CSV table of C-alpha atoms in Angstrom, one decimal:
chain,number,residue,atom,x,y,z
O,1092,MET,CA,158.2,-58.3,-90.0
O,1093,TRP,CA,155.5,-59.2,-92.2
O,1094,ALA,CA,152.7,-56.4,-92.4
O,1095,HIS,CA,149.4,-58.1,-93.3
O,1096,SER,CA,147.6,-54.7,-92.6
O,1097,MET,CA,148.4,-51.4,-91.1
O,1098,THR,CA,147.1,-48.0,-90.4
O,1099,VAL,CA,149.0,-44.9,-91.9
O,1100,GLN,CA,149.3,-43.8,-88.2
O,1101,ASP,CA,150.9,-46.9,-87.2
O,1102,TYR,CA,153.3,-46.8,-90.2
O,1103,GLN,CA,154.1,-43.0,-89.7
O,1104,ASP,CA,155.0,-43.9,-86.0
O,1105,LEU,CA,157.2,-46.8,-87.4
O,1106,VAL,CA,158.9,-44.6,-89.8
O,1107,ASP,CA,159.8,-42.1,-86.9
O,1108,ARG,CA,161.5,-45.1,-85.3
O,1109,GLY,CA,163.6,-46.1,-88.1
O,1110,TRP,CA,161.3,-48.6,-90.1
O,1111,ARG,CA,160.7,-48.6,-93.9
O,1112,ARG,CA,158.5,-50.9,-96.0
O,1113,SER,CA,159.2,-52.8,-99.4
O,1114,GLY,CA,155.8,-54.2,-100.2
O,1115,LYS,CA,154.4,-55.6,-97.2
O,1116,TYR,CA,157.9,-56.6,-95.8
O,1117,VAL,CA,158.7,-54.0,-93.1
O,1118,TYR,CA,162.4,-53.8,-91.9
O,1119,LYS,CA,164.5,-51.8,-89.6
O,1120,PRO,CA,168.5,-51.9,-89.5
O,1121,VAL,CA,170.3,-52.8,-86.7
O,1122,MET,CA,172.2,-49.7,-86.6
O,1123,ASN,CA,175.0,-50.3,-84.2
O,1124,GLN,CA,175.8,-53.7,-85.7
O,1125,THR,CA,175.2,-53.1,-89.4
O,1126,CYS,CA,178.5,-52.4,-91.5
O,1127,CYS,CA,176.4,-49.5,-93.2
O,1128,PRO,CA,174.4,-47.7,-90.7
O,1129,GLN,CA,171.3,-46.2,-92.3
O,1130,TYR,CA,169.8,-43.0,-90.7
O,1131,THR,CA,166.2,-42.1,-91.6
O,1132,ILE,CA,166.4,-38.7,-93.3
O,1133,ARG,CA,163.5,-36.1,-93.7
O,1134,CYS,CA,163.6,-32.9,-95.8
O,1135,ARG,CA,161.8,-29.8,-94.4
O,1136,SER,CA,159.7,-29.1,-97.6
O,1137,LEU,CA,158.4,-25.8,-96.4
O,1138,GLN,CA,161.8,-24.3,-96.2
O,1139,PHE,CA,163.4,-26.1,-99.1
O,1140,GLN,CA,165.1,-24.0,-101.8
O,1141,PRO,CA,166.6,-25.7,-104.8
O,1142,SER,CA,170.3,-25.8,-105.1
O,1143,LYS,CA,172.2,-24.6,-108.2
O,1144,SER,CA,172.4,-28.4,-109.3
O,1145,HIS,CA,168.7,-28.6,-108.8
O,1146,LYS,CA,167.9,-25.6,-110.7
O,1147,LYS,CA,169.9,-27.1,-113.6
O,1148,VAL,CA,167.9,-30.0,-113.7
O,1149,LEU,CA,164.6,-28.1,-113.5
O,1150,LYS,CA,165.9,-25.9,-116.4
O,1151,LYS,CA,166.9,-28.7,-118.5
O,1152,MET,CA,163.4,-30.2,-118.2
O,1153,LEU,CA,162.0,-26.8,-119.2
O,1154,LYS,CA,164.1,-26.5,-122.3
O,1155,PHE,CA,163.3,-30.1,-123.3
O,1156,LEU,CA,159.5,-29.4,-123.0
O,1157,ALA,CA,159.8,-26.0,-124.6
O,1158,ASN,CA,161.8,-26.7,-127.7
O,1159,GLY,CA,163.3,-30.2,-127.5
O,1160,GLU,CA,166.6,-29.3,-126.4
O,1161,ILE,CA,168.6,-32.1,-125.2
O,1162,SER,CA,171.5,-31.3,-122.9
O,1163,LYS,CA,174.6,-33.4,-123.7
O,1164,GLY,CA,176.6,-34.6,-120.7
O,1165,ASN,CA,176.1,-33.6,-117.0
O,1166,CYS,CA,176.7,-30.5,-115.4
O,1167,ASP,CA,180.1,-30.2,-113.7
O,1168,ASP,CA,178.5,-29.3,-110.4
O,1169,GLU,CA,175.9,-32.2,-110.4
O,1170,PRO,CA,177.8,-34.7,-108.4
O,1171,MET,CA,174.7,-36.7,-108.1
O,1172,GLU,CA,174.7,-37.6,-111.8
O,1173,PRO,CA,174.6,-40.4,-112.9
O,1174,SER,CA,175.3,-42.8,-110.2
O,1175,MET,CA,172.9,-40.9,-108.1
O,1176,GLU,CA,170.1,-41.9,-110.3
O,1177,ASP,CA,170.3,-45.4,-109.5
O,1178,ALA,CA,170.6,-44.8,-105.7
O,1179,VAL,CA,167.5,-42.3,-105.8
O,1180,ALA,CA,165.4,-45.4,-107.2
O,1181,GLY,CA,165.1,-46.8,-103.7
O,1182,ASP,CA,166.5,-48.7,-100.7
O,1183,MET,CA,165.5,-52.1,-101.7
O,1184,ALA,CA,169.0,-52.7,-102.9
O,1185,LEU,CA,170.3,-52.4,-99.3
O,1186,ILE,CA,168.0,-55.4,-98.3
O,1187,ASN,CA,169.6,-57.6,-100.8
O,1188,LYS,CA,173.2,-56.3,-100.2
O,1189,LEU,CA,172.6,-57.0,-96.4
O,1190,ASP,CA,171.3,-60.7,-97.3
O,1191,ILE,CA,167.8,-60.0,-96.1
O,1192,GLN,CA,165.7,-62.3,-98.0
O,1193,CYS,CA,162.0,-61.8,-98.7
O,1194,ASP,CA,159.8,-64.3,-100.8
O,1195,LEU,CA,157.9,-62.2,-103.0
O,1196,LYS,CA,156.2,-65.1,-105.0
O,1197,LYS,CA,153.1,-65.1,-102.6
O,1198,LEU,CA,152.5,-61.5,-103.2
O,1199,GLY,CA,149.9,-59.8,-105.4
O,1200,ASP,CA,148.5,-62.9,-106.7
O,1201,ASN,CA,145.0,-61.4,-107.3
O,1202,LEU,CA,146.4,-58.4,-108.9
O,1203,ARG,CA,148.8,-60.4,-111.0
O,1204,GLU,CA,145.8,-62.7,-112.3
O,1205,SER,CA,143.7,-59.6,-113.1
O,1206,LEU,CA,146.7,-58.1,-115.0
O,1207,GLU,CA,147.2,-61.1,-116.9
O,1208,ARG,CA,143.5,-61.2,-117.9
O,1209,GLU,CA,143.6,-57.7,-119.0
O,1210,GLU,CA,146.9,-58.4,-121.0
O,1211,LYS,CA,145.3,-61.0,-122.9
O,1212,THR,CA,142.3,-58.7,-123.5
O,1213,ARG,CA,144.5,-55.9,-124.7
O,1214,GLY,CA,146.1,-58.1,-127.1
O,1215,LYS,CA,143.0,-58.2,-129.0
O,1216,SER,CA,142.9,-54.6,-129.3
O,1217,THR,CA,145.6,-51.9,-130.2
O,1218,GLU,CA,143.8,-48.9,-128.4
O,1219,LYS,CA,144.7,-48.2,-125.0
O,1220,GLU,CA,142.0,-46.7,-122.8
O,1221,GLU,CA,143.2,-43.6,-120.8
O,1222,PRO,CA,141.5,-42.5,-117.5
O,1223,LYS,CA,139.6,-39.5,-119.1
O,1224,ALA,CA,139.5,-37.8,-115.7
O,1225,LEU,CA,143.4,-37.5,-115.5
O,1226,ILE,CA,144.1,-36.5,-119.1
O,1227,GLN,CA,144.8,-32.5,-119.3
O,1228,SER,CA,143.7,-30.7,-122.4
O,1229,GLN,CA,147.1,-29.2,-123.3
O,1230,GLU,CA,147.9,-30.0,-126.9
O,1231,LYS,CA,151.7,-30.5,-127.7
O,1232,LYS,CA,153.6,-32.2,-130.3
O,1233,GLU,CA,154.1,-35.8,-129.6
O,1234,LEU,CA,157.4,-37.5,-129.4
O,1235,GLY,CA,156.2,-40.7,-130.2
O,1236,SER,CA,153.5,-43.5,-129.9
O,1237,GLY,CA,152.3,-44.8,-126.8
O,1238,GLU,CA,155.0,-47.5,-126.8
O,1239,PRO,CA,158.4,-47.1,-125.1
O,1240,SER,CA,160.8,-45.1,-127.5
O,1241,HIS,CA,164.1,-46.9,-128.0
O,1242,SER,CA,165.9,-43.9,-129.2
O,1243,VAL,CA,165.8,-40.0,-129.0
O,1244,GLU,CA,167.4,-38.1,-131.9
O,1245,VAL,CA,170.4,-35.9,-130.7
O,1246,HIS,CA,171.9,-33.6,-133.3
O,1247,PRO,CA,175.9,-34.0,-132.9
O,1248,ALA,CA,177.7,-31.1,-131.7
O,1249,PRO,CA,179.2,-29.2,-134.8
O,1250,LYS,CA,183.0,-29.0,-135.0
O,1251,PRO,CA,184.5,-25.3,-134.7
O,1252,GLY,CA,184.0,-23.5,-137.8
O,1253,ARG,CA,181.5,-25.9,-139.4
O,1254,GLY,CA,178.2,-23.9,-138.7
O,1255,PRO,CA,175.6,-23.6,-136.1
O,1256,ASP,CA,174.6,-26.3,-133.4
O,1257,LEU,CA,171.5,-27.7,-134.8
O,1258,SER,CA,170.5,-28.9,-131.3
O,1259,LYS,CA,170.1,-25.4,-130.0
O,1260,PRO,CA,167.6,-22.8,-131.1
O,1261,PRO,CA,168.8,-20.0,-133.4
O,1262,CYS,CA,170.1,-17.0,-131.7
O,1263,ARG,CA,168.0,-13.9,-131.0
O,1264,LYS,CA,168.5,-10.6,-129.5
O,1265,ALA,CA,167.6,-10.7,-125.7
O,1266,LYS,CA,164.9,-7.7,-126.4
O,1267,VAL,CA,163.1,-10.0,-128.9
O,1268,ILE,CA,163.1,-12.9,-126.4
O,1269,ARG,CA,161.8,-10.7,-123.6
O,1270,ARG,CA,158.9,-9.4,-125.8
O,1271,GLU,CA,158.0,-12.9,-127.0
O,1272,LYS,CA,157.9,-14.4,-123.4
O,1273,LYS,CA,155.6,-11.6,-122.4
O,1274,ARG,CA,153.4,-12.1,-125.2
O,1275,LEU,CA,153.3,-16.0,-124.6
O,1276,LYS,CA,152.6,-15.3,-120.9
O,1277,ALA,CA,149.8,-13.0,-121.6
O,1278,ALA,CA,148.3,-15.5,-124.2
O,1279,GLN,CA,148.4,-18.5,-121.5
O,1280,GLN,CA,146.7,-16.4,-118.8
O,1281,GLY,CA,143.3,-18.0,-118.3
O,1282,PRO,CA,140.0,-16.1,-117.6
O,1283,ALA,CA,141.2,-15.6,-114.0
O,1284,GLY,CA,144.5,-14.8,-115.0
O,1285,GLY,CA,146.2,-18.1,-113.7
O,1286,PRO,CA,149.0,-19.6,-115.5
O,1287,GLU,CA,148.6,-23.2,-116.6
O,1288,GLY,CA,150.9,-25.9,-114.9
O,1289,PHE,CA,151.0,-29.7,-114.5
O,1290,PRO,CA,149.5,-30.2,-111.1
O,1291,ALA,CA,148.9,-33.9,-109.6
O,1292,PRO,CA,145.3,-34.4,-110.3
O,1293,CYS,CA,144.5,-35.9,-106.8
O,1294,ALA,CA,144.6,-32.6,-105.2
O,1295,PRO,CA,143.5,-29.1,-106.6
O,1296,PRO,CA,146.1,-27.2,-108.3
O,1297,ALA,CA,148.2,-25.3,-105.6
O,1298,PRO,CA,148.1,-21.5,-106.5
O,1299,ARG,CA,151.4,-20.3,-108.0
O,1300,PRO,CA,153.4,-18.6,-105.7
O,1301,PRO,CA,153.8,-14.9,-106.4
O,1302,LYS,CA,156.7,-13.9,-108.6
O,1303,ALA,CA,159.9,-13.6,-106.6
O,1304,LYS,CA,160.7,-10.1,-105.8
O,1305,PRO,CA,164.0,-8.6,-107.2
O,1306,GLY,CA,166.8,-9.8,-104.8
O,1307,GLN,CA,164.8,-13.1,-103.7
O,1308,PRO,CA,165.6,-16.5,-105.1
O,1309,ARG,CA,162.8,-18.1,-107.2
O,1310,SER,CA,161.0,-20.8,-105.5
O,1311,LEU,CA,160.8,-24.5,-106.5
O,1312,GLU,CA,157.3,-24.0,-107.9
O,1313,ASP,CA,158.4,-21.1,-110.1
O,1314,PHE,CA,160.7,-23.5,-111.9
O,1315,ILE,CA,158.1,-26.3,-112.2
O,1316,PHE,CA,155.2,-24.4,-113.3
O,1317,GLU,CA,156.9,-21.8,-115.4
O,1318,SER,CA,154.7,-21.1,-118.4
O,1319,LEU,CA,155.7,-23.0,-121.7
O,1320,PRO,CA,155.1,-21.5,-125.2
O,1321,GLU,CA,152.1,-22.6,-127.1
O,1322,ASN,CA,154.0,-24.4,-129.7
O,1323,ALA,CA,156.3,-26.3,-127.1
O,1324,SER,CA,157.6,-29.3,-128.4
O,1325,HIS,CA,156.5,-31.8,-125.5
O,1326,LYS,CA,153.8,-32.1,-123.0
O,1327,LEU,CA,154.5,-33.4,-119.4
O,1328,GLU,CA,151.7,-34.6,-117.1
O,1329,VAL,CA,152.2,-35.9,-113.3
O,1330,ARG,CA,149.3,-38.3,-112.3
O,1331,VAL,CA,148.9,-39.6,-108.9
O,1332,VAL,CA,147.0,-42.9,-108.8
O,1333,ARG,CA,146.1,-45.1,-105.9
O,1334,SER,CA,147.9,-48.4,-106.2
O,1335,SER,CA,146.8,-50.2,-103.1
O,1336,PRO,CA,143.9,-51.1,-103.4
O,1337,PRO,CA,144.5,-50.6,-107.1
O,1338,SER,CA,142.2,-48.0,-108.5
O,1339,SER,CA,140.8,-48.2,-112.0
O,1340,GLN,CA,143.2,-45.5,-113.3
O,1341,PHE,CA,146.1,-47.9,-111.9
O,1342,LYS,CA,144.7,-50.9,-113.3
O,1343,ALA,CA,144.3,-49.3,-116.7
O,1344,THR,CA,148.0,-48.2,-116.7
O,1345,MET,CA,149.4,-51.1,-114.9
O,1346,LEU,CA,151.0,-53.0,-118.1
O,1347,GLU,CA,152.6,-49.9,-119.2
O,1348,SER,CA,154.1,-49.2,-116.1
O,1349,TYR,CA,155.3,-52.6,-115.6
O,1350,GLN,CA,157.2,-52.4,-119.1
O,1351,VAL,CA,158.8,-49.2,-117.9
O,1352,TYR,CA,159.9,-51.1,-114.7
O,1353,LYS,CA,161.2,-53.8,-116.7
O,1354,ARG,CA,163.4,-51.7,-119.1
O,1355,TYR,CA,164.7,-50.1,-116.0
O,1356,GLN,CA,165.8,-53.2,-114.4
O,1357,MET,CA,167.4,-54.5,-117.6
O,1358,ALA,CA,169.2,-51.1,-118.4
O,1359,ILE,CA,170.4,-50.1,-114.8
O,1360,HIS,CA,170.6,-53.5,-113.1
O,1361,SER,CA,171.6,-55.6,-116.0
O,1362,HIS,CA,168.5,-57.9,-115.4
O,1363,SER,CA,167.5,-60.6,-118.1
O,1364,PRO,CA,164.2,-60.0,-119.8
O,1365,ASP,CA,162.5,-62.7,-118.1
O,1366,GLU,CA,163.8,-61.8,-114.7
O,1367,PRO,CA,161.6,-58.9,-113.3
O,1368,THR,CA,158.3,-60.9,-113.5
O,1369,VAL,CA,154.8,-59.2,-113.0
O,1370,SER,CA,154.4,-61.1,-109.7
O,1371,GLN,CA,157.9,-59.6,-108.4
O,1372,PHE,CA,156.8,-56.3,-109.6
O,1373,THR,CA,153.3,-56.3,-107.9
O,1374,GLY,CA,154.7,-57.6,-104.7
O,1375,PHE,CA,157.6,-55.3,-104.5
O,1376,LEU,CA,156.0,-51.9,-105.8
O,1377,CYS,CA,152.2,-52.3,-105.7
O,1378,THR,CA,151.1,-54.3,-102.8
O,1379,SER,CA,151.0,-52.3,-99.6
O,1380,PRO,CA,150.1,-53.0,-96.1
O,1381,LEU,CA,148.6,-49.5,-95.7
O,1382,GLU,CA,144.9,-49.1,-95.3
O,1383,PRO,CA,143.5,-46.2,-97.4
O,1384,GLU,CA,142.0,-43.5,-95.3
O,1385,ASN,CA,140.0,-40.4,-96.6
O,1386,PRO,CA,139.3,-38.3,-93.6
O,1387,PRO,CA,137.5,-34.8,-94.4
O,1388,ASN,CA,140.5,-32.9,-92.9
O,1389,GLY,CA,143.1,-34.9,-94.8
O,1390,PRO,CA,144.5,-34.8,-98.3
O,1391,ASP,CA,141.9,-34.9,-101.2
O,1392,CYS,CA,143.5,-38.0,-102.5
O,1393,GLY,CA,143.5,-39.5,-99.0
O,1394,TYR,CA,146.1,-41.3,-97.3
O,1395,GLY,CA,147.9,-44.5,-98.4
O,1396,SER,CA,150.0,-46.0,-101.2
O,1397,PHE,CA,150.1,-44.3,-104.5
O,1398,HIS,CA,152.1,-44.2,-107.8
O,1399,GLN,CA,153.1,-41.0,-109.0
O,1400,GLN,CA,153.3,-41.3,-112.9
O,1401,TYR,CA,155.1,-39.1,-115.4
O,1402,TRP,CA,153.5,-38.9,-118.8
O,1403,LEU,CA,155.3,-37.4,-121.6
O,1404,ASP,CA,153.4,-37.0,-124.8
O,1405,GLY,CA,150.8,-39.7,-123.8
O,1406,LYS,CA,153.2,-42.2,-122.5
O,1407,ILE,CA,154.7,-43.0,-119.1
O,1408,ILE,CA,158.6,-42.4,-118.8
O,1409,ALA,CA,158.9,-42.7,-115.0
O,1410,VAL,CA,157.0,-43.7,-111.9
O,1411,GLY,CA,157.5,-42.7,-108.2
O,1412,VAL,CA,156.2,-45.0,-105.7
O,1413,ILE,CA,155.1,-43.0,-102.7
O,1414,ASP,CA,153.3,-43.2,-99.4
O,1415,ILE,CA,151.0,-40.5,-98.3
O,1416,LEU,CA,151.1,-40.3,-94.3
O,1417,PRO,CA,149.5,-38.1,-91.7
O,1418,TYR,CA,152.6,-35.9,-91.5
O,1419,CYS,CA,154.7,-36.7,-94.7
O,1420,VAL,CA,155.2,-38.0,-98.1
O,1421,SER,CA,157.5,-41.0,-97.8
O,1422,SER,CA,159.2,-41.8,-101.1
O,1423,VAL,CA,159.4,-45.6,-101.8
O,1424,TYR,CA,161.1,-46.1,-105.1
O,1425,LEU,CA,161.5,-44.6,-108.4
O,1426,TYR,CA,161.8,-46.4,-111.9
O,1427,TYR,CA,161.9,-44.7,-115.3
O,1428,ASP,CA,162.4,-45.3,-119.0
O,1429,PRO,CA,166.3,-45.4,-119.4
O,1430,ASP,CA,165.9,-43.8,-122.8
O,1431,TYR,CA,165.1,-40.4,-120.9
O,1432,SER,CA,168.0,-40.6,-118.3
O,1433,PHE,CA,169.4,-37.4,-119.9
O,1434,LEU,CA,166.4,-35.6,-118.1
O,1435,SER,CA,168.0,-36.5,-114.6
O,1436,LEU,CA,164.7,-38.1,-113.7
O,1437,GLY,CA,165.9,-39.2,-110.4
O,1438,VAL,CA,166.5,-35.6,-109.0
O,1439,TYR,CA,163.6,-34.1,-111.2
O,1440,SER,CA,161.1,-36.6,-109.5
O,1441,ALA,CA,162.5,-35.8,-106.0
O,1442,LEU,CA,161.9,-32.3,-106.6
O,1443,ARG,CA,158.4,-33.0,-107.8
O,1444,GLU,CA,157.6,-35.0,-104.7
O,1445,ILE,CA,158.9,-32.1,-102.6
O,1446,ALA,CA,156.7,-29.7,-104.4
O,1447,PHE,CA,153.8,-32.3,-104.0
O,1448,THR,CA,154.3,-32.2,-100.5
O,1449,ARG,CA,153.9,-28.4,-100.2
O,1450,GLN,CA,150.7,-28.7,-102.4
O,1451,LEU,CA,149.3,-31.3,-99.8
O,1452,HIS,CA,150.3,-28.9,-97.0
O,1453,GLU,CA,147.9,-26.5,-98.3
O,1454,LYS,CA,144.9,-28.6,-97.5
O,1455,THR,CA,146.5,-30.6,-94.7
O,1456,PRO,CA,148.6,-28.2,-92.7
O,1457,GLN,CA,150.4,-31.0,-90.2
O,1458,LEU,CA,151.6,-32.7,-93.4
O,1459,SER,CA,154.9,-30.9,-94.3
O,1460,TYR,CA,157.7,-33.4,-94.5
O,1461,TYR,CA,159.3,-35.2,-97.4
O,1462,TYR,CA,160.9,-38.4,-96.2
O,1463,MET,CA,163.7,-39.9,-98.6
O,1464,GLY,CA,164.5,-43.2,-97.0
O,1465,PHE,CA,167.8,-44.0,-95.8
O,1466,TYR,CA,170.9,-41.6,-95.7
O,1467,ILE,CA,174.3,-43.5,-95.5
O,1468,HIS,CA,177.1,-41.3,-94.9
O,1469,SER,CA,179.5,-44.0,-95.7
O,1470,CYS,CA,178.2,-44.8,-99.1
O,1471,PRO,CA,178.9,-42.2,-101.8
O,1472,LYS,CA,176.0,-43.2,-103.9
O,1473,MET,CA,173.6,-42.5,-100.9
O,1474,LYS,CA,175.0,-39.3,-99.5
O,1475,TYR,CA,173.1,-37.2,-102.2
O,1476,LYS,CA,170.0,-37.2,-100.2
O,1477,GLY,CA,171.7,-34.9,-97.8
O,1478,HIS,CA,171.8,-32.2,-100.5
O,1479,TYR,CA,168.0,-31.6,-100.1
O,1480,ARG,CA,168.2,-29.0,-97.3
O,1481,PRO,CA,167.0,-28.2,-94.7
O,1482,SER,CA,167.0,-31.8,-93.6
O,1483,ASP,CA,167.1,-33.8,-90.4
O,1484,LEU,CA,168.6,-37.2,-89.4
O,1485,LEU,CA,166.8,-39.6,-86.7
O,1486,CYS,CA,168.7,-40.3,-83.8
O,1487,PRO,CA,169.0,-44.1,-83.6
O,1488,GLU,CA,168.8,-44.2,-79.9
O,1489,THR,CA,166.3,-41.5,-78.7
O,1490,TYR,CA,164.4,-41.2,-82.1
O,1491,VAL,CA,164.6,-37.4,-82.0
O,1492,TRP,CA,165.2,-35.3,-85.3
O,1493,VAL,CA,168.5,-33.6,-85.5
O,1494,PRO,CA,169.6,-31.0,-88.5
O,1495,ILE,CA,171.9,-32.9,-90.4
O,1496,GLU,CA,174.5,-30.2,-90.3
O,1497,GLN,CA,174.8,-31.1,-86.8
O,1498,CYS,CA,175.2,-34.7,-87.6
O,1499,LEU,CA,177.9,-34.5,-90.4
O,1500,PRO,CA,180.9,-33.9,-88.0
O,1501,SER,CA,180.3,-37.0,-86.0
O,1502,LEU,CA,179.8,-39.2,-89.0
O,1503,GLU,CA,183.0,-38.1,-90.4
O,1504,ASN,CA,184.5,-39.7,-87.2
O,1505,SER,CA,182.2,-42.7,-86.9
O,1506,LYS,CA,179.8,-44.6,-89.0
O,1507,TYR,CA,177.4,-45.1,-86.2
O,1508,CYS,CA,176.5,-42.1,-84.0
O,1509,ARG,CA,173.9,-40.9,-81.5
O,1510,PHE,CA,173.0,-37.6,-82.6
O,1511,ASN,CA,171.2,-36.4,-79.5
O,1512,GLN,CA,173.8,-34.7,-77.7
O,1513,ASP,CA,172.0,-34.9,-74.2
O,1514,PRO,CA,173.6,-37.9,-72.5
O,1515,GLU,CA,170.6,-38.0,-70.1
O,1516,ALA,CA,167.9,-38.2,-73.0
O,1517,ALA,CA,166.3,-41.6,-73.5
O,1518,ASP,CA,163.8,-42.9,-76.0
O,1519,GLU,CA,160.5,-41.4,-74.7
O,1520,GLY,CA,158.3,-43.8,-76.8
O,1521,ARG,CA,159.9,-46.9,-75.7
O,1522,CYS,CA,157.9,-49.7,-74.6
O,1523,THR,CA,157.6,-49.5,-70.8
O,1524,ASP,CA,154.7,-51.9,-70.2
O,1525,PRO,CA,154.9,-55.1,-72.4
O,1526,ASP,CA,152.1,-56.7,-70.7
O,1527,ARG,CA,149.8,-54.3,-72.6
O,1528,LEU,CA,151.0,-55.3,-76.0
O,1529,GLN,CA,148.4,-56.7,-78.2
O,1530,VAL,CA,148.6,-60.4,-79.5
O,1531,LEU,CA,146.5,-62.2,-82.1
O,1532,TYR,CA,146.4,-65.6,-81.0
O,1533,LYS,CA,143.9,-68.3,-82.2
O,1534,LYS,CA,141.6,-65.4,-83.6
O,1535,THR,CA,141.5,-63.9,-80.3
O,1536,VAL,CA,143.1,-60.6,-79.2
O,1537,LEU,CA,144.9,-61.0,-75.9
O,1538,PRO,CA,147.1,-58.7,-73.7
O,1539,TYR,CA,150.7,-60.0,-73.8
O,1540,GLY,CA,150.4,-60.3,-70.0
O,1541,VAL,CA,147.6,-63.0,-70.4
O,1542,PHE,CA,149.3,-64.6,-73.5
O,1543,LYS,CA,152.4,-65.3,-71.7
O,1544,LYS,CA,150.8,-67.4,-69.1
O,1545,GLN,CA,149.7,-69.9,-71.9
O,1546,GLN,CA,153.2,-69.6,-73.6
O,1547,ARG,CA,156.1,-70.1,-71.2
O,1548,SER,CA,158.8,-70.3,-73.9
O,1549,PRO,CA,162.0,-68.3,-73.2
O,1550,ALA,CA,162.5,-67.7,-77.0
O,1551,GLU,CA,158.8,-66.7,-77.4
O,1552,GLU,CA,159.2,-64.0,-74.7
O,1553,ALA,CA,162.5,-62.8,-75.9
O,1554,ALA,CA,160.9,-62.5,-79.5
O,1555,VAL,CA,158.1,-60.5,-78.3
O,1556,LEU,CA,160.0,-58.4,-76.0
O,1557,GLN,CA,162.4,-57.4,-79.0
O,1558,TYR,CA,159.3,-56.7,-80.9
O,1559,ALA,CA,158.0,-54.3,-78.3
O,1560,ARG,CA,161.3,-52.6,-78.1
O,1561,LEU,CA,161.7,-51.9,-81.7
O,1562,VAL,CA,158.0,-50.7,-82.4
O,1563,GLY,CA,157.5,-48.6,-79.1
O,1564,GLN,CA,154.8,-48.6,-76.8
O,1565,ALA,CA,152.2,-46.8,-78.9
O,1566,CYS,CA,152.3,-49.2,-81.8
O,1567,ALA,CA,152.6,-52.0,-79.5
O,1568,GLN,CA,149.4,-51.3,-78.0
O,1569,ARG,CA,147.5,-50.6,-81.4
O,1570,MET,CA,149.0,-53.3,-83.7
O,1571,LEU,CA,148.1,-56.8,-83.2
O,1572,LEU,CA,151.1,-59.3,-83.3
O,1573,PHE,CA,150.3,-62.6,-84.7
O,1574,ARG,CA,151.4,-65.8,-82.8
O,1575,SER,CA,150.5,-69.2,-83.8
């Protein structure tokens, strides 16, 4: 269905009934009929602990930021790389695969015209304005200019007996390294003794968790916000900007973000240079039906649709498209500069989004889940989402959440499964009174019970009843179904 406007609570309830969005196009797979059943999956972020492969990705980023070290090849126990990176980018490919077509030409016209004007204006000036409020004051060695880099220098591995590996720092004694780390950590402590990190600016920096006690695993935040040396090679910032309606920060960085998306599509999906247009980009990843909300008890950045931008040395290298909803952060899409694929940005961004969810939870206790879109057990490229534990899958019949460990045995035997083991359980949110469904007809809001007396078409009634069954009673009574 096409969603012209929607509250974040309505979309939260729809997602909890198996719906997803792409731009303003909102869709729900017919689970017992499709060849590849797509189960909504969520991660319980508060209990999440990074796996061994997740830790390797986090350490790889830290080494790159600290001394510019570039890992060659993928870790043996990282089954998600590299094909996972393409899958983690989002679920839109599933729509195309299942021949669901959506006309995106009419989307984002106003934003596109605004961007085209900005592009002409920027052509007259070589300087880019950056939102001052979002720039952090950490000085690091820059990798390059604001333009996308086309190559990253990698020192070739030396042959045996031919000298040291120049891509790695010189060997030092462990005692010397420990002393230096202790000195750098003390130097980076602020007046209040707090370590520096890279929090998303839309919310106050979450307090760093206490150092893990001996015998306890390090937390996700311990890895992400580990202190870097003063002379670190690179600087990484993560900024969250509202994409719909577009904020000033979003508009100021839109063209650079679009160029990253364009390069991503060309490298990853083999698109031609003129194929991903600005109009397609805005319709797919920028426009959203979600109405922004800023309640006093909600996140400081509010609810709605956002872009989480990853800035490396002053330029965008990746963008995660997310929705912040009453109970979750919902991942929509990710695109990145292919020159930095060696950083495993698909995995890294997912881990940062989990950490961001935990950060928002500090202010908004009911917001505690990270929704990853669809899990497809029969598709190897989409099974990686089950590696973020603990996680739950949505039962396609009763719409209750079931731990993934309980679902996997059934999925091994059948692509389509009812996860709720109670045979008597039913969909508690089902539409039991279609006559109370709200219809918008000729600029008038009518209960369906009144509307159907004016429209005695069997086809019309079948369509409305199907809509009521799919969205549930609560959304059917709150949302307005447009009929012409």
